[in-house]
mmCIF file of C-alpha atoms and ligand atoms in Angstrom:
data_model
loop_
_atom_site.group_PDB
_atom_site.id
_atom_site.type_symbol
_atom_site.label_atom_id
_atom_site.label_comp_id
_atom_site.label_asym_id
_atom_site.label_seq_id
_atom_site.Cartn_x
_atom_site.Cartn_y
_atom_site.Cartn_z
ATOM 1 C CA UNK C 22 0.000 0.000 0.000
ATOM 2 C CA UNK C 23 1.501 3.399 -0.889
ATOM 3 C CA UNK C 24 1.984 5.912 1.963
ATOM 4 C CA UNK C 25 -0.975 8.519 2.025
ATOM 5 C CA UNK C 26 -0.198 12.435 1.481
ATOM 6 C CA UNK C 27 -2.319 15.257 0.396
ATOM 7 C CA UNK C 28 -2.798 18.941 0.290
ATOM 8 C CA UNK C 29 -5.676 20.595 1.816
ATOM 9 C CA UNK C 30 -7.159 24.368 0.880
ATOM 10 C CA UNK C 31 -9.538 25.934 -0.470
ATOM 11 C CA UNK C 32 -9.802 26.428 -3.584
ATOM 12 C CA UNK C 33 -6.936 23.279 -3.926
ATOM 13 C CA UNK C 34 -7.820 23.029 -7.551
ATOM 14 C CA UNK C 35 -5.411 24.719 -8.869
ATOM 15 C CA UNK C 36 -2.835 23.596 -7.020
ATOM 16 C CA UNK C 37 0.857 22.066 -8.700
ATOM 17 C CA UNK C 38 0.911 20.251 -5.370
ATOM 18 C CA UNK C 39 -0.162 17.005 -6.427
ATOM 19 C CA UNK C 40 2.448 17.051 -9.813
ATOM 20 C CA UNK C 41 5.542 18.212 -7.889
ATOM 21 C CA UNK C 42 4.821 15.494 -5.329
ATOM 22 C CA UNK C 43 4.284 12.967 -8.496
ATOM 23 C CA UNK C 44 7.330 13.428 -9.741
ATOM 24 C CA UNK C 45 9.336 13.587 -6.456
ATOM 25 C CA UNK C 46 7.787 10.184 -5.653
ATOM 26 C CA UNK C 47 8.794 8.813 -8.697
ATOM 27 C CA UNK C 48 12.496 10.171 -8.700
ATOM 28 C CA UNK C 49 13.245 8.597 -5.393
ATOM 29 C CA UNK C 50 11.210 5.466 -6.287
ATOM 30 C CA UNK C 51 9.066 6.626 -3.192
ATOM 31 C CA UNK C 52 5.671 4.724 -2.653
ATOM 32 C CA UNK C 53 3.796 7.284 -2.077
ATOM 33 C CA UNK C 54 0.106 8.530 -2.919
ATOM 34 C CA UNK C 55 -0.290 12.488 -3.459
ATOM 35 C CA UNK C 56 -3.994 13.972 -3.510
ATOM 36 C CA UNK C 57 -5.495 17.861 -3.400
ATOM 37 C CA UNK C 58 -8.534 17.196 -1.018
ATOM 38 C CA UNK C 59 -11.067 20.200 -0.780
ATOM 39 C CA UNK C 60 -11.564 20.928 3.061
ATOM 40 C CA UNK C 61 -14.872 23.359 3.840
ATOM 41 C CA UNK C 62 -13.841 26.617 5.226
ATOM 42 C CA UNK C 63 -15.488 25.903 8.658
ATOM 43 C CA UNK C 64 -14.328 21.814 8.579
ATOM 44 C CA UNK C 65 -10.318 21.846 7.976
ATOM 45 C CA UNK C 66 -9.104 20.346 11.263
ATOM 46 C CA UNK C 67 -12.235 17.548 11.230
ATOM 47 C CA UNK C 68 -11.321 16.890 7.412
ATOM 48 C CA UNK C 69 -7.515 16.711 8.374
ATOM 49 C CA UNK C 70 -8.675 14.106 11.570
ATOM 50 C CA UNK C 71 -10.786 12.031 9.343
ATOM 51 C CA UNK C 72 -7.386 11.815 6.325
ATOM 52 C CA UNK C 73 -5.623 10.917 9.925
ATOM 53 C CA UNK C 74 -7.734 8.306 10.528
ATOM 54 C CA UNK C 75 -7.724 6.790 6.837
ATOM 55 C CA UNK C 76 -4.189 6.555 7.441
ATOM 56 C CA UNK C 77 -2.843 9.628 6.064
ATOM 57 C CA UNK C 78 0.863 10.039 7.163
ATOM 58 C CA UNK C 79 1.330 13.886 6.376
ATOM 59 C CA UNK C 80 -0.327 16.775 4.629
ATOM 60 C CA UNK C 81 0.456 20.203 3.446
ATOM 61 C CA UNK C 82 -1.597 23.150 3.683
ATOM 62 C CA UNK C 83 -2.342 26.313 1.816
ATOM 63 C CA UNK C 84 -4.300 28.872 1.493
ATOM 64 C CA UNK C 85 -6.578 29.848 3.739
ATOM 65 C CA UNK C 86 -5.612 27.135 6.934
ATOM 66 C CA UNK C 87 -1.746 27.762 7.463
ATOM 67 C CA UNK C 88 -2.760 29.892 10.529
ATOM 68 C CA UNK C 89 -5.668 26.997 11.592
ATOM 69 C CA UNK C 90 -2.855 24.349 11.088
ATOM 70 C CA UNK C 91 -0.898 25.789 13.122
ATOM 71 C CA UNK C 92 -3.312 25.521 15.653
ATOM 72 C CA UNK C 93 -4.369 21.909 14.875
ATOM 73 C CA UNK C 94 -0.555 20.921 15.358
ATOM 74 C CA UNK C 95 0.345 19.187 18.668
ATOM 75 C CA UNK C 96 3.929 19.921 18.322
ATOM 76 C CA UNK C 97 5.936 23.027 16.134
ATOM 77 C CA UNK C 98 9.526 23.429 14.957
ATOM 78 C CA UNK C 99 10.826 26.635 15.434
ATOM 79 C CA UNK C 100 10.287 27.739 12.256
ATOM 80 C CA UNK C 101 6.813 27.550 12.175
ATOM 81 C CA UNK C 102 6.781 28.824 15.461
ATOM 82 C CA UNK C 103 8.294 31.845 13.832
ATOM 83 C CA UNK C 104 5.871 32.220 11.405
ATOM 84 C CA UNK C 105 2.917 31.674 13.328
ATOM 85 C CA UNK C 106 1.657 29.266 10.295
ATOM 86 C CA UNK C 107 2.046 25.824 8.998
ATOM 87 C CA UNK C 108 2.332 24.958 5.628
ATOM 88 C CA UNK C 109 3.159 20.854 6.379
ATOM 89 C CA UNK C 110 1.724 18.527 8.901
ATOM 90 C CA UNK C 111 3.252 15.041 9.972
ATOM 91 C CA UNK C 112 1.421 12.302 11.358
ATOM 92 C CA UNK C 113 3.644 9.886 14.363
ATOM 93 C CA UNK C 114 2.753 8.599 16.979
ATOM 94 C CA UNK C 115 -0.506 9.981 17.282
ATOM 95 C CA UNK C 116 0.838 13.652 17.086
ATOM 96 C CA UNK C 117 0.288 16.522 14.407
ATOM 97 C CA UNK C 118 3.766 18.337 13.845
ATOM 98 C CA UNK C 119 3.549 21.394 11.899
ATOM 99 C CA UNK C 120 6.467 22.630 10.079
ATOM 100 C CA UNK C 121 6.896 25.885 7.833
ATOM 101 C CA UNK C 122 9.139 25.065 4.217
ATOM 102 C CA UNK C 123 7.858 28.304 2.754
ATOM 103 C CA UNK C 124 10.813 30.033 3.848
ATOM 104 C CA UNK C 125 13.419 27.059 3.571
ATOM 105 C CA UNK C 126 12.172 26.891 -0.021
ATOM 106 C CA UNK C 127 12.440 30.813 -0.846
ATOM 107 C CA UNK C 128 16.114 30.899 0.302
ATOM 108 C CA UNK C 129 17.122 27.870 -1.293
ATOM 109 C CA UNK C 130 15.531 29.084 -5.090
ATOM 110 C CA UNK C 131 17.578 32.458 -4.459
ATOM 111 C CA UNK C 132 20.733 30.783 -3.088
ATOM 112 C CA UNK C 133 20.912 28.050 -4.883
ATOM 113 C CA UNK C 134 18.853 27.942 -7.957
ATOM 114 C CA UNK C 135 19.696 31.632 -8.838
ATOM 115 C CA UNK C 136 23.137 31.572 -7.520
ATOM 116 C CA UNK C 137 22.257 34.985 -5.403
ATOM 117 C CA UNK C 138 24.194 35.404 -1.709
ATOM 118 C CA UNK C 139 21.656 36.269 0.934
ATOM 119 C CA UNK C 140 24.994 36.375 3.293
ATOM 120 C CA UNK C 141 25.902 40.008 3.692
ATOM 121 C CA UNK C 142 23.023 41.418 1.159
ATOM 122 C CA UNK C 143 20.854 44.094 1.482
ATOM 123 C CA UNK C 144 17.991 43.057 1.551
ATOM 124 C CA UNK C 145 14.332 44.399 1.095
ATOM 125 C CA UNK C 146 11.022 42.058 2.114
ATOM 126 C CA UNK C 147 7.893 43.973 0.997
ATOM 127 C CA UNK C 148 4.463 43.015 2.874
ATOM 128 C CA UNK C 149 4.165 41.454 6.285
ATOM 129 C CA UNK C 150 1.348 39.069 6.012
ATOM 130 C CA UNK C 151 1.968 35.458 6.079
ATOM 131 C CA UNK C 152 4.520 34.814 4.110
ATOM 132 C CA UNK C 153 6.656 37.954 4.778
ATOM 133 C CA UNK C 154 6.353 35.931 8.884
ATOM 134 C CA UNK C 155 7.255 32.753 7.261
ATOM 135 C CA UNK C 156 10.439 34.221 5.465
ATOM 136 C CA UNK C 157 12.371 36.039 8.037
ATOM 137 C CA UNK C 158 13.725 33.630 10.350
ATOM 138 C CA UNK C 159 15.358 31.606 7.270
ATOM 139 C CA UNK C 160 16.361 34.579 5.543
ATOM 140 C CA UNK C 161 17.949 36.272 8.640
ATOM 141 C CA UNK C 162 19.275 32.751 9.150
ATOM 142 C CA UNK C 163 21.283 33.282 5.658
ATOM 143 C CA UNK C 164 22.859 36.691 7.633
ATOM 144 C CA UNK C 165 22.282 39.808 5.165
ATOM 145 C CA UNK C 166 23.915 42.735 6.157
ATOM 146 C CA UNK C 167 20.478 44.564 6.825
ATOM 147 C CA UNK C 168 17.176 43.159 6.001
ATOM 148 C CA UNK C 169 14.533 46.073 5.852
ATOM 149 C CA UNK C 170 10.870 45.110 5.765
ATOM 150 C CA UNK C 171 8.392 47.778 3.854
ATOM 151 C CA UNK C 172 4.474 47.359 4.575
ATOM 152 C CA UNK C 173 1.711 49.161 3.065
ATOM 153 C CA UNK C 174 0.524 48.670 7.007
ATOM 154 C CA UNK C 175 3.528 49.959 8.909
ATOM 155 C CA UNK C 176 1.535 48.570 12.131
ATOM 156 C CA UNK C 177 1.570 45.309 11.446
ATOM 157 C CA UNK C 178 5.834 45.045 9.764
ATOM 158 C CA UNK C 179 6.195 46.856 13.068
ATOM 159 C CA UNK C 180 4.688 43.587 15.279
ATOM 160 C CA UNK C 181 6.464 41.142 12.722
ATOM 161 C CA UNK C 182 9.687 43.200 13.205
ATOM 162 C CA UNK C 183 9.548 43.123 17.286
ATOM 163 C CA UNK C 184 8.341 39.856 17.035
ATOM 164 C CA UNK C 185 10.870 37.814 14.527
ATOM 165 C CA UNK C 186 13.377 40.725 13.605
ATOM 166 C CA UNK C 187 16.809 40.889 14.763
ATOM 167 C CA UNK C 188 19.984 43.472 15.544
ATOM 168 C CA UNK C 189 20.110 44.218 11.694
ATOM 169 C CA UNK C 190 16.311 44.345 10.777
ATOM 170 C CA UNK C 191 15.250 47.902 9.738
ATOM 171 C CA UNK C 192 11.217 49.055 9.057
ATOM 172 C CA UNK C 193 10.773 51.748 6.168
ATOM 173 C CA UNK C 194 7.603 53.436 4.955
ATOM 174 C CA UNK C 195 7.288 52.783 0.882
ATOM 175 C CA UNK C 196 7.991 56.343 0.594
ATOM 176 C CA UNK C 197 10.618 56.002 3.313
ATOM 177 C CA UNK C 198 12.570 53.888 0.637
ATOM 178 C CA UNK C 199 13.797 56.966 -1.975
ATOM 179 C CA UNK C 200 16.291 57.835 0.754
ATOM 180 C CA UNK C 201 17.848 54.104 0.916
ATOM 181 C CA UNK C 202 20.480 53.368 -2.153
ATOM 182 C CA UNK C 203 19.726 50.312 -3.973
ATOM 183 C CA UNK C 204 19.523 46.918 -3.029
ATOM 184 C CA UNK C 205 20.762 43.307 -3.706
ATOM 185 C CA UNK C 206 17.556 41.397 -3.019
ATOM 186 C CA UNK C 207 14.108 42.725 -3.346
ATOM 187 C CA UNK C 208 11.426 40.273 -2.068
ATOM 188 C CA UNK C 209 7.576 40.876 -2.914
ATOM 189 C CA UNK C 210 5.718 39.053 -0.606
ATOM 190 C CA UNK C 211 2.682 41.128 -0.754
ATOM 191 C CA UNK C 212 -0.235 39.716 -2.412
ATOM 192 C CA UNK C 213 -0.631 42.954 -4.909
ATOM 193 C CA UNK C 214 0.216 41.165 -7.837
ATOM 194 C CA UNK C 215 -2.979 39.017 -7.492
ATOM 195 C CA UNK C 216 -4.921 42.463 -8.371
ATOM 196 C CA UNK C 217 -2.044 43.488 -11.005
ATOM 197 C CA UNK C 218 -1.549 46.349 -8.619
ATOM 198 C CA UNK C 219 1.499 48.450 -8.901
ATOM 199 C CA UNK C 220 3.091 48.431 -5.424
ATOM 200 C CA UNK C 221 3.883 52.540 -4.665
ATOM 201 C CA UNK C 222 7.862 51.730 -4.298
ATOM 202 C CA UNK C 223 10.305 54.270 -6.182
ATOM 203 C CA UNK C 224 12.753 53.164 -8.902
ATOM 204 C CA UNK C 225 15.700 53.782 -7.262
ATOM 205 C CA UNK C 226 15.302 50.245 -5.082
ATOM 206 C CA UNK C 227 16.585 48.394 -8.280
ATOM 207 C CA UNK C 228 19.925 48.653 -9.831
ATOM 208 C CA UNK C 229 21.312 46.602 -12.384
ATOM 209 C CA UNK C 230 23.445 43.627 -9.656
ATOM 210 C CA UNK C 231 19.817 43.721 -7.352
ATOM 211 C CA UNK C 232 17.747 40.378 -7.814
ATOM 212 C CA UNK C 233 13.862 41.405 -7.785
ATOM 213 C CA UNK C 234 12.237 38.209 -6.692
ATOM 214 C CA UNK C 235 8.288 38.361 -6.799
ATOM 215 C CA UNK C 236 6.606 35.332 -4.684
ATOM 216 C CA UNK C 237 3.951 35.383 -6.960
ATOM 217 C CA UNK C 238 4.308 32.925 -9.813
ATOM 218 C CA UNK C 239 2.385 32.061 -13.501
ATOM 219 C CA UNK C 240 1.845 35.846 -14.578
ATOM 220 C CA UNK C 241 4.160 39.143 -14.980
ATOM 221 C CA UNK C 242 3.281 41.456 -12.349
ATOM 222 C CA UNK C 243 3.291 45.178 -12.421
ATOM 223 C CA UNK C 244 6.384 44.771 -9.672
ATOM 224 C CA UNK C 245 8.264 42.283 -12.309
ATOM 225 C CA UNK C 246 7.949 45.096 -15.018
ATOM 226 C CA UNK C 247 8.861 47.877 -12.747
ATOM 227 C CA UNK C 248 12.031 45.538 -11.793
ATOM 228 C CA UNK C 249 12.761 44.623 -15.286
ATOM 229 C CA UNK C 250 12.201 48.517 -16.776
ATOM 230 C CA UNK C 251 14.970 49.418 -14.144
ATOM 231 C CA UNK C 252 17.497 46.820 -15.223
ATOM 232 C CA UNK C 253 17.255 44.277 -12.485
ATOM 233 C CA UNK C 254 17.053 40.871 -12.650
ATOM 234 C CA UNK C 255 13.832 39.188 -11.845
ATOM 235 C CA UNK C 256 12.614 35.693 -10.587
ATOM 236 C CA UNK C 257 8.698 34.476 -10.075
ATOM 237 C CA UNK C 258 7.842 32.162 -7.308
ATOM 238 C CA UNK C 259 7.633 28.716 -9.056
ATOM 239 C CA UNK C 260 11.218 27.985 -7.697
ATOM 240 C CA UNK C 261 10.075 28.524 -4.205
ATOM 241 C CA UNK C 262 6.754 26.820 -4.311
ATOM 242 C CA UNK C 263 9.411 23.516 -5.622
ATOM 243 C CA UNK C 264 11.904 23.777 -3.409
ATOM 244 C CA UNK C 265 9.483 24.391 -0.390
ATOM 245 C CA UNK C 266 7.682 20.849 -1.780
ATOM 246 C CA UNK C 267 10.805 19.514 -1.065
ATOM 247 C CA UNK C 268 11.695 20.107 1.655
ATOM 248 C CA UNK C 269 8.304 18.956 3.014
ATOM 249 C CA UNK C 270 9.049 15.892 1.146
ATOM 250 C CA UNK C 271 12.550 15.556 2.615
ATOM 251 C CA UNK C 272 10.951 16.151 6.411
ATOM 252 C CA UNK C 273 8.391 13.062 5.695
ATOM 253 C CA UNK C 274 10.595 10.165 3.504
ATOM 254 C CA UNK C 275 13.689 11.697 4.432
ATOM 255 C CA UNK C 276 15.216 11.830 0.940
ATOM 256 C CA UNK C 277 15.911 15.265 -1.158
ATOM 257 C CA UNK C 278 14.552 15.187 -4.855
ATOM 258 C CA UNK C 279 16.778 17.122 -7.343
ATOM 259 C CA UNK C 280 14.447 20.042 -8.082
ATOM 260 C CA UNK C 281 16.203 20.988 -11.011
ATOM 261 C CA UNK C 282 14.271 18.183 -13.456
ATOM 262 C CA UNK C 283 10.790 19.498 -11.677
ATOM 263 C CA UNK C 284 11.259 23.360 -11.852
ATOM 264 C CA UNK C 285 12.252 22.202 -15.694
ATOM 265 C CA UNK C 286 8.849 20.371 -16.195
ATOM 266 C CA UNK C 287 6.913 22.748 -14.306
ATOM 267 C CA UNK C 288 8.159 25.862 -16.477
ATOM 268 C CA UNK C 289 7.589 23.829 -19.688
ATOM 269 C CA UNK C 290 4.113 23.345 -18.953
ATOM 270 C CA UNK C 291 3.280 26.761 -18.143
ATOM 271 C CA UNK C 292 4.352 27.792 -21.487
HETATM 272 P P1 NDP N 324 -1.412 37.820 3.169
HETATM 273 O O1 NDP N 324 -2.822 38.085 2.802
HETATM 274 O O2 NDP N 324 -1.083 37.199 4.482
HETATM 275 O O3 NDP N 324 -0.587 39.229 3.121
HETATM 276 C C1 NDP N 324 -0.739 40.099 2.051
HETATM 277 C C2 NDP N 324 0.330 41.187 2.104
HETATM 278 O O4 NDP N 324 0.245 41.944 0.881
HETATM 279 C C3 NDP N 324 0.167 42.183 3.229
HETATM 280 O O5 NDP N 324 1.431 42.611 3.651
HETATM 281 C C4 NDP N 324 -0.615 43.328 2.543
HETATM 282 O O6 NDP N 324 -0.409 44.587 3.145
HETATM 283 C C5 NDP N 324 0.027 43.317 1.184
HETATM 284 N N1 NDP N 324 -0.792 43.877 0.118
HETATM 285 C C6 NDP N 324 -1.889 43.329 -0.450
HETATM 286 N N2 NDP N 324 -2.359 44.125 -1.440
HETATM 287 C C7 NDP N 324 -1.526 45.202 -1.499
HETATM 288 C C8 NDP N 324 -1.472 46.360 -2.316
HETATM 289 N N3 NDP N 324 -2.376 46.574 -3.277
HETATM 290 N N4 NDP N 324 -0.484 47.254 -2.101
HETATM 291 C C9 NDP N 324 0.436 47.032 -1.141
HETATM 292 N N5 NDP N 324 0.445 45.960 -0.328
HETATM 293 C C10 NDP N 324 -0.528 45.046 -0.505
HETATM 294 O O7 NDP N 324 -0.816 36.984 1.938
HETATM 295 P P2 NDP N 324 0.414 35.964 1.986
HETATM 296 O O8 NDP N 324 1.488 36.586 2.801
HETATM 297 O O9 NDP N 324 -0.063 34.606 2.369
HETATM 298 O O10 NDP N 324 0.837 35.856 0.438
HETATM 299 C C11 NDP N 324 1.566 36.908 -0.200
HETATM 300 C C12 NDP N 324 1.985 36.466 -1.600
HETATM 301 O O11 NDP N 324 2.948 35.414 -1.532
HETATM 302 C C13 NDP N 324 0.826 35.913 -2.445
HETATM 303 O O12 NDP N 324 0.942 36.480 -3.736
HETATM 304 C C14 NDP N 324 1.066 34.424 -2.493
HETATM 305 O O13 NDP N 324 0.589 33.854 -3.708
HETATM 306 C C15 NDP N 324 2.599 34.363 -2.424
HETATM 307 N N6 NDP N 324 3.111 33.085 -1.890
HETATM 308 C C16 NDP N 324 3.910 32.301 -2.698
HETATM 309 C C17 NDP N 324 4.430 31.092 -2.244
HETATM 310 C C18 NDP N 324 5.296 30.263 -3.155
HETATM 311 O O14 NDP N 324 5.582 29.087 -2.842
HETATM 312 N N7 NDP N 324 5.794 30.803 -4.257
HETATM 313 C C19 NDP N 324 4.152 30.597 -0.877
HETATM 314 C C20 NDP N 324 3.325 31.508 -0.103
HETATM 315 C C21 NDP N 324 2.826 32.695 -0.603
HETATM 316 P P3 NDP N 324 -1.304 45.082 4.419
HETATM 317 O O15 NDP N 324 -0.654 44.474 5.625
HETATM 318 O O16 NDP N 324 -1.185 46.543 4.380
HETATM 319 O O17 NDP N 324 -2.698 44.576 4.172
#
């Protein structure tokens, strides 16, 4: 019998979840079963209990239950605990631990797939909802030189600042940001692309050696264009939604799938 694993949101149809798993499984010669289960917004911890039951052995989570997993989980690692969500569950022993990959996975795509140095970069994380949280203890883990955090919301990068930041984490208004020179590593982790909104962030953050990297992946976003229209280089999020599968893989069967071959397929297909 092949080991049960899913992913649970909602919507989940969409999701690349099931394929990235698919071919992980099949890399490693892992017997394993990969399924995108619908949970109802007011049922996700009953629907994760019953996939328990069935004999589920882990799960991943998206949108909207990271911060209800996190809840659910009987046990955290520290970087979930950081983030305050969960995007993978593991079933032992008759305990839930919740993990967060999203920010394993981001560092890993700009380290290592786009052969960027986090280590003594500046760095710039726009937004300061969920994944903004989920990214800052593995980024400052990586040790930039200064990571500063720019919120529409300067409330709430304030909390995520006091609560996660460290000596060399800096807050900055958007308009703040024409006094700061350029930097190495602009992250968009707001959710403004969704819209196509342009996010109100002057030129002068980009140069032509600063990687733009928008979280968002499967369109051009009006913070890609302003990126690309002011020389930088500029990444999408499909590396980091691989490389955070991954690693979620690598927590439950203990064996890392070469990425490379995946990101490959997944880019041809979106074509
Ligand atoms: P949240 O809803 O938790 O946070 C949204 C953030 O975007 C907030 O900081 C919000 O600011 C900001 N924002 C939204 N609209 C605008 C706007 N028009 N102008 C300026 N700021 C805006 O979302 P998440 O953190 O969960 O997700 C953020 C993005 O990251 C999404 O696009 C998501 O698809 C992507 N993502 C990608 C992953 C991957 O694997 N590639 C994994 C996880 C997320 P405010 O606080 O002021 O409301």
């Amino acid at each position: 019998m092949a080991d049960r694993y899913a992913v649970f949101g909602n919507p989940v149809g969409h999701s690349q979840s099931p394929r990235i798993h698919a071919l992980f499984a099949q890399q490693t010669s892992q017997n394993l079963s990969y399924e995108a289960l619908l949970a109802p917004l007011d049922g996700f911890a009953d629907h994760v209990r019953t996939f328990i039951a069935r004999g589920g052995c882990g799960a991943n989570v998206t949108v909207p239950f990271k911060e209800e997993a996190f809840r659910l989980a009987t046990q955290l690692t520290p970087r979930a605990q950081a983030a305050g969500a969960v995007n993978t569950l593991s079933f032992t022993e008759g305990q839930i631990l919740g993990d967060n990959t999203d920010g394993a996975g981001l560092v890993r795509d700009i380290r290592i797939n786009l052969c960027v140095a986090v280590q003594g970069a500046r760095v710039l994380l726009l937004g300061a909802g969920g994944a903004a949280r989920g990214t800052m203890l593995p980024l400052l883990g990586e040790r930039p030189a200064q990571l500063t955090i720019a919120n529409r919301t300067r409330a709430k990068a304030e909390t995520l600042c006091s609560q996660v930041g460290a000596g060399n984490t800096a807050i900055c208004d958007f308009t703040e940001l024409r006094a700061q020179p350029a930097f190495d590593v602009v992250i968009n982790a707001t959710s403004a692309g969704l819209s196509d909104a342009a996010l109100p962030i002057p030129d002068s953050v980009f140069a032509s050696h600063t990687l733009a990297y928008d979280m968002l992946y499967g369109r051009e976003t009006p913070f890609m264009a302003q990126a690309q229209r002011n020389g930088a280089r500029v990444a999408d999020g499909l590396g980091m939604l691989v490389e955070q599968a991954a690693e979620a893989f690598f927590g439950w069967r203990g064996v890392r799938p070469d990425t490379a071959p995946v990101l490959a397929a997944l880019r041809a297909a979106s074509r």
